Amino acid sequence: MDALETRELRYFVAVAEELHFGRAAARLGMAQPPLSRAIQQLERRLGVRLLERDRRGVTLTGAGEMLLHEGRAALDAATAAVRRTRRAGGVDGTGSSRNRLVLAVKAGSSHELLHKLLDAYAAEPGAAEVEVLPSGTCEQGEMLRDGRADVALMHKPFNSLVGFDSEELMTEGQVAILPAGHPLAARGSLTVAEVTDLPDLPLARWARDGAYPPGPGPEIRDQTQLAQLIALGRTVAVFPESARAWLWAEHTAVPLTDAPPVVTHIAWPAHSRSLALAALIRTATRL
């Protein structure tokens, strides 16, 4: 049988990620014996071994690695279908009866572009309600995949557009955002090397794929935290030029001469058939 139930996929993904039946059962809120039986039944139905079990623990087979990858994507797709359907029907708990689109944006970026897009789209006949959902540096792709967002402003080279349709909207340079009183803040320009190797001002770190990159800089959760830490002289950050829109008086933005240009795209799931989304994208490409 080729069909799989989402329940079976949830069970398998939990075991595959935990590599421990006890922890997976606790995560799922169930007893361990029925979970073990469910995985064994899944292996029999598929005709392949997904897990190797021995005294040392649980490991994934090649087939198990494949099902983990595909299972995560399938669960995201199922969750996304529910979220987008409820949004389209106005029953997602927001109290709105209108069709609604959720637009994920990197906090602090593309400020002027976002204003222009929202104003232009709102003027279109029958425009849907647009909720702007600020996100971290690399969260927009995950939000599109699991349905938290319908569309996103994404930035190459920071974001991957693999698996999405997209249109290029603008290209801009990058700036270092420094405390206004720092010696480098008086410079007319800087290089990437000059701002990534400052013992007194370590580079801020955003989570990527759920983990923070190594380094001495502070782990950043949101834009407000970042802005305060820069103002206090605790960190430096690199952003697209458009980030100047949210700077405080205690900040200075200095152009980076050798940083690659940042290309802003509007991106959406390749399979989308939303007429409201299509209208938003048409508006974006006319800006």
Short mmCIF file of C-alpha atoms in Angstrom, two decimals:
data_model
loop_
_atom_site.label_atom_id
_atom_site.label_comp_id
_atom_site.label_asym_id
_atom_site.label_seq_id
_atom_site.Cartn_x
_atom_site.Cartn_y
_atom_site.Cartn_z
CA MET A 1 0.00 0.00 0.00
CA ASP A 2 1.44 3.38 -1.05
CA ALA A 3 -0.78 5.59 1.12
CA LEU A 4 0.52 6.82 4.48
CA GLU A 5 -1.50 8.43 7.23
CA THR A 6 -0.30 11.67 8.78
CA ARG A 7 -0.50 9.93 12.18
CA GLU A 8 2.03 7.33 11.02
CA LEU A 9 4.34 10.02 9.69
CA ARG A 10 4.13 11.97 12.96
CA TYR A 11 5.04 8.84 14.90
CA PHE A 12 7.97 8.00 12.64
CA VAL A 13 9.34 11.56 12.49
CA ALA A 14 9.28 11.78 16.29
CA VAL A 15 11.23 8.52 16.65
CA ALA A 16 13.64 9.44 13.85
CA GLU A 17 14.40 12.83 15.38
CA GLU A 18 14.72 11.58 18.95
CA LEU A 19 16.39 8.24 18.06
CA HIS A 20 14.83 6.96 21.26
CA PHE A 21 11.40 5.36 21.60
CA GLY A 22 10.88 6.53 25.17
CA ARG A 23 11.60 10.19 24.41
CA ALA A 24 9.53 10.02 21.22
CA ALA A 25 6.58 8.53 23.12
CA ALA A 26 6.79 11.27 25.76
CA ARG A 27 6.93 13.90 23.02
CA LEU A 28 3.83 12.42 21.38
CA GLY A 29 1.97 12.04 24.68
CA MET A 30 1.52 8.28 24.38
CA ALA A 31 2.88 5.05 25.84
CA GLN A 32 5.95 3.44 24.31
CA PRO A 33 4.54 -0.04 23.42
CA PRO A 34 1.86 1.21 20.97
CA LEU A 35 4.43 3.52 19.39
CA SER A 36 6.82 0.61 18.84
CA ARG A 37 4.01 -1.47 17.33
CA ALA A 38 3.00 1.39 15.02
CA ILE A 39 6.56 1.71 13.67
CA GLN A 40 6.85 -2.04 13.15
CA GLN A 41 3.53 -2.05 11.30
CA LEU A 42 4.73 0.84 9.14
CA GLU A 43 7.89 -1.07 8.23
CA ARG A 44 5.85 -4.15 7.29
CA ARG A 45 3.50 -2.12 5.13
CA LEU A 46 6.36 -0.38 3.32
CA GLY A 47 8.40 -3.57 3.03
CA VAL A 48 11.61 -1.87 4.21
CA ARG A 49 13.49 -1.51 7.47
CA LEU A 50 13.45 2.10 8.63
CA LEU A 51 15.29 1.78 11.93
CA GLU A 52 18.11 -0.34 13.27
CA ARG A 53 17.59 -1.24 16.92
CA ASP A 54 20.29 -2.70 19.16
CA ARG A 55 21.65 -2.36 22.69
CA ARG A 56 23.39 0.88 21.80
CA GLY A 57 20.17 2.56 20.67
CA VAL A 58 18.28 3.41 17.51
CA THR A 59 19.75 4.50 14.17
CA LEU A 60 18.18 5.32 10.82
CA THR A 61 18.66 3.15 7.77
CA GLY A 62 19.02 4.71 4.32
CA ALA A 63 15.31 4.19 3.79
CA GLY A 64 14.64 5.77 7.18
CA GLU A 65 16.69 8.84 6.26
CA MET A 66 14.62 9.18 3.10
CA LEU A 67 11.29 8.87 4.95
CA LEU A 68 12.41 11.39 7.56
CA HIS A 69 13.16 13.95 4.84
CA GLU A 70 9.99 13.25 2.87
CA GLY A 71 7.86 12.85 5.99
CA ARG A 72 8.82 16.26 7.35
CA ALA A 73 7.89 17.83 4.02
CA ALA A 74 4.58 15.93 3.90
CA LEU A 75 3.64 16.97 7.44
CA ASP A 76 4.51 20.59 6.66
CA ALA A 77 2.34 20.39 3.53
CA ALA A 78 -0.60 18.95 5.47
CA THR A 79 -0.28 21.60 8.17
CA ALA A 80 0.01 24.32 5.52
CA ALA A 81 -3.12 23.09 3.74
CA VAL A 82 -5.15 23.36 6.95
CA ARG A 83 -3.81 26.80 7.86
CA ARG A 84 -4.31 28.30 4.41
CA THR A 85 -7.77 26.78 3.99
CA ARG A 86 -8.92 28.18 7.33
CA ARG A 87 -7.45 31.58 6.48
CA ALA A 88 -9.21 31.62 3.11
CA GLY A 89 -12.48 30.76 4.83
CA GLY A 90 -12.07 33.34 7.59
CA VAL A 91 -12.19 30.78 10.41
CA ASP A 92 -8.60 30.91 11.69
CA GLY A 93 -9.39 32.65 14.96
CA THR A 94 -8.63 36.22 13.86
CA GLY A 95 -12.28 37.29 13.79
CA SER A 96 -12.03 38.36 10.16
CA SER A 97 -14.50 37.05 7.60
CA ARG A 98 -12.41 38.28 4.65
CA ASN A 99 -9.89 36.31 2.68
CA ARG A 100 -6.55 36.98 4.33
CA LEU A 101 -2.92 36.68 3.23
CA VAL A 102 0.03 36.42 5.60
CA LEU A 103 3.22 38.09 4.34
CA ALA A 104 6.44 37.06 6.11
CA VAL A 105 9.19 39.68 6.16
CA LYS A 106 12.64 39.85 7.68
CA ALA A 107 12.36 42.30 10.56
CA GLY A 108 13.89 45.65 9.65
CA SER A 109 14.46 45.00 5.94
CA SER A 110 12.79 46.33 2.78
CA HIS A 111 10.90 48.92 4.83
CA GLU A 112 10.15 51.38 2.01
CA LEU A 113 9.37 48.59 -0.46
CA LEU A 114 6.96 46.99 2.00
CA HIS A 115 5.11 50.27 2.53
CA LYS A 116 4.75 50.78 -1.22
CA LEU A 117 3.56 47.21 -1.76
CA LEU A 118 0.93 47.30 0.98
CA ASP A 119 -0.43 50.69 -0.10
CA ALA A 120 -0.57 49.72 -3.79
CA TYR A 121 -2.25 46.39 -3.11
CA ALA A 122 -4.81 47.87 -0.70
CA ALA A 123 -5.94 50.14 -3.55
CA GLU A 124 -6.74 47.14 -5.78
CA PRO A 125 -10.45 46.21 -6.10
CA GLY A 126 -11.29 43.23 -3.90
CA ALA A 127 -7.87 43.20 -2.23
CA ALA A 128 -7.50 40.63 0.53
CA GLU A 129 -6.52 41.59 4.05
CA VAL A 130 -2.72 41.36 4.46
CA GLU A 131 -1.14 40.48 7.80
CA VAL A 132 2.57 41.31 8.01
CA LEU A 133 4.48 38.71 10.01
CA PRO A 134 8.02 39.80 11.02
CA SER A 135 10.53 36.96 11.18
CA GLY A 136 14.18 36.22 11.82
CA THR A 137 16.91 36.25 9.20
CA CYS A 138 16.23 32.84 7.65
CA GLU A 139 12.75 31.88 8.89
CA GLN A 140 10.67 32.93 5.89
CA GLY A 141 11.18 29.71 3.92
CA GLU A 142 10.03 27.55 6.83
CA MET A 143 6.98 29.78 7.29
CA LEU A 144 6.01 29.30 3.65
CA ARG A 145 6.46 25.53 3.85
CA ASP A 146 4.33 25.00 6.97
CA GLY A 147 1.61 27.50 6.06
CA ARG A 148 2.27 30.18 8.66
CA ALA A 149 2.79 32.49 5.68
CA ASP A 150 1.33 32.59 2.17
CA VAL A 151 4.00 34.80 0.66
CA ALA A 152 7.33 36.26 1.79
CA LEU A 153 9.91 38.89 1.01
CA MET A 154 13.16 36.94 0.84
CA HIS A 155 16.72 38.08 0.36
CA LYS A 156 19.46 36.38 -1.59
CA PRO A 157 22.15 35.38 -0.68
CA PHE A 158 20.71 34.92 2.85
CA ASN A 159 17.55 32.99 1.91
CA SER A 160 17.23 29.94 -0.32
CA LEU A 161 14.48 30.14 -2.94
CA VAL A 162 14.63 26.41 -3.74
CA GLY A 163 11.12 24.98 -3.96
CA PHE A 164 9.40 28.35 -4.34
CA ASP A 165 8.29 30.53 -7.22
CA SER A 166 9.61 34.07 -7.01
CA GLU A 167 9.96 37.44 -8.70
CA GLU A 168 12.91 39.81 -8.23
CA LEU A 169 11.89 43.20 -6.84
CA MET A 170 15.00 45.19 -5.93
CA THR A 171 18.78 45.07 -5.44
CA GLU A 172 20.67 47.01 -2.78
CA GLY A 173 24.00 47.13 -1.00
CA GLN A 174 24.80 46.18 2.57
CA VAL A 175 25.71 48.27 5.60
CA ALA A 176 27.30 47.64 8.97
CA ILE A 177 25.14 48.94 11.83
CA LEU A 178 27.41 50.13 14.63
CA PRO A 179 27.06 51.99 17.93
CA ALA A 180 27.21 55.69 17.04
CA GLY A 181 30.14 56.27 19.40
CA HIS A 182 32.37 53.50 18.02
CA PRO A 183 35.55 54.65 16.20
CA LEU A 184 34.55 52.83 13.00
CA ALA A 185 31.23 54.71 12.91
CA ALA A 186 33.08 57.81 11.66
CA ARG A 187 34.38 55.98 8.58
CA GLY A 188 32.86 56.62 5.14
CA SER A 189 33.00 52.90 4.27
CA LEU A 190 34.20 49.58 5.66
CA THR A 191 35.05 46.10 4.46
CA VAL A 192 33.41 42.90 5.64
CA ALA A 193 36.67 41.80 7.29
CA GLU A 194 36.82 44.99 9.33
CA VAL A 195 33.42 44.41 10.94
CA THR A 196 33.61 40.64 11.40
CA ASP A 197 36.83 40.66 13.42
CA LEU A 198 36.24 43.22 16.17
CA PRO A 199 37.22 41.88 19.62
CA ASP A 200 35.24 44.64 21.37
CA LEU A 201 32.20 44.36 19.09
CA PRO A 202 31.40 40.75 18.11
CA LEU A 203 29.03 40.15 15.21
CA ALA A 204 25.42 39.43 16.17
CA ARG A 205 24.22 35.86 15.54
CA TRP A 206 20.75 34.96 14.17
CA ALA A 207 19.42 31.41 14.27
CA ARG A 208 19.56 29.46 10.99
CA ASP A 209 17.56 26.26 10.69
CA GLY A 210 16.90 26.36 14.41
CA ALA A 211 20.56 26.68 15.47
CA TYR A 212 22.89 29.62 16.09
CA PRO A 213 26.19 29.73 14.17
CA PRO A 214 29.33 29.56 16.34
CA GLY A 215 30.94 32.76 17.52
CA PRO A 216 31.34 35.10 20.47
CA GLY A 217 28.53 37.48 19.47
CA PRO A 218 25.15 37.57 21.23
CA GLU A 219 22.34 35.26 20.08
CA ILE A 220 19.64 37.49 18.61
CA ARG A 221 15.93 36.64 18.88
CA ASP A 222 14.30 39.79 17.49
CA GLN A 223 15.01 43.23 16.04
CA THR A 224 14.29 45.16 19.25
CA GLN A 225 16.85 43.10 21.16
CA LEU A 226 19.39 43.66 18.38
CA ALA A 227 18.78 47.41 18.26
CA GLN A 228 19.28 47.73 22.01
CA LEU A 229 22.48 45.67 22.07
CA ILE A 230 23.97 47.73 19.25
CA ALA A 231 23.05 50.96 21.05
CA LEU A 232 24.73 49.63 24.22
CA GLY A 233 27.94 48.89 22.33
CA ARG A 234 27.65 45.12 22.69
CA THR A 235 27.43 44.00 19.05
CA VAL A 236 27.50 44.95 15.36
CA ALA A 237 25.19 43.71 12.61
CA VAL A 238 25.21 43.58 8.83
CA PHE A 239 21.94 44.40 7.04
CA PRO A 240 20.69 45.51 3.63
CA GLU A 241 20.84 49.26 2.99
CA SER A 242 17.08 49.57 3.55
CA ALA A 243 17.58 48.78 7.25
CA ARG A 244 18.48 52.45 7.73
CA ALA A 245 14.72 53.03 8.12
CA TRP A 246 14.66 51.53 11.65
CA LEU A 247 17.92 52.92 13.04
CA TRP A 248 17.97 54.70 16.40
CA ALA A 249 19.89 57.89 17.14
CA GLU A 250 22.45 55.68 18.92
CA HIS A 251 23.17 53.75 15.67
CA THR A 252 25.29 54.52 12.63
CA ALA A 253 25.12 52.68 9.29
CA VAL A 254 28.35 52.47 7.29
CA PRO A 255 28.39 51.05 3.72
CA LEU A 256 30.33 47.82 3.14
CA THR A 257 32.34 48.11 -0.06
CA ASP A 258 32.96 44.40 -0.66
CA ALA A 259 29.72 42.81 0.58
CA PRO A 260 27.65 41.08 -2.13
CA PRO A 261 24.48 42.90 -3.20
CA VAL A 262 21.23 41.81 -1.59
CA VAL A 263 18.43 40.93 -4.01
CA THR A 264 14.91 41.08 -2.59
CA HIS A 265 12.40 38.62 -4.05
CA ILE A 266 8.73 38.09 -3.43
CA ALA A 267 8.35 34.30 -3.04
CA TRP A 268 5.43 31.92 -2.69
CA PRO A 269 4.74 28.14 -2.76
CA ALA A 270 5.02 26.85 -6.32
CA HIS A 271 1.67 25.02 -6.14
CA SER A 272 -0.38 28.01 -4.98
CA ARG A 273 -3.67 28.68 -6.79
CA SER A 274 -4.76 31.66 -4.66
CA LEU A 275 -6.25 34.47 -6.74
CA ALA A 276 -5.60 36.96 -3.93
CA LEU A 277 -1.94 35.94 -3.85
CA ALA A 278 -1.67 36.25 -7.63
CA ALA A 279 -3.04 39.79 -7.39
CA LEU A 280 -0.52 40.71 -4.67
CA ILE A 281 2.36 39.38 -6.78
CA ARG A 282 1.17 41.32 -9.84
CA THR A 283 1.10 44.46 -7.71
CA ALA A 284 4.62 43.79 -6.43
CA THR A 285 6.08 43.36 -9.91
CA ARG A 286 4.58 46.69 -11.02
CA LEU A 287 6.28 48.71 -8.27
#
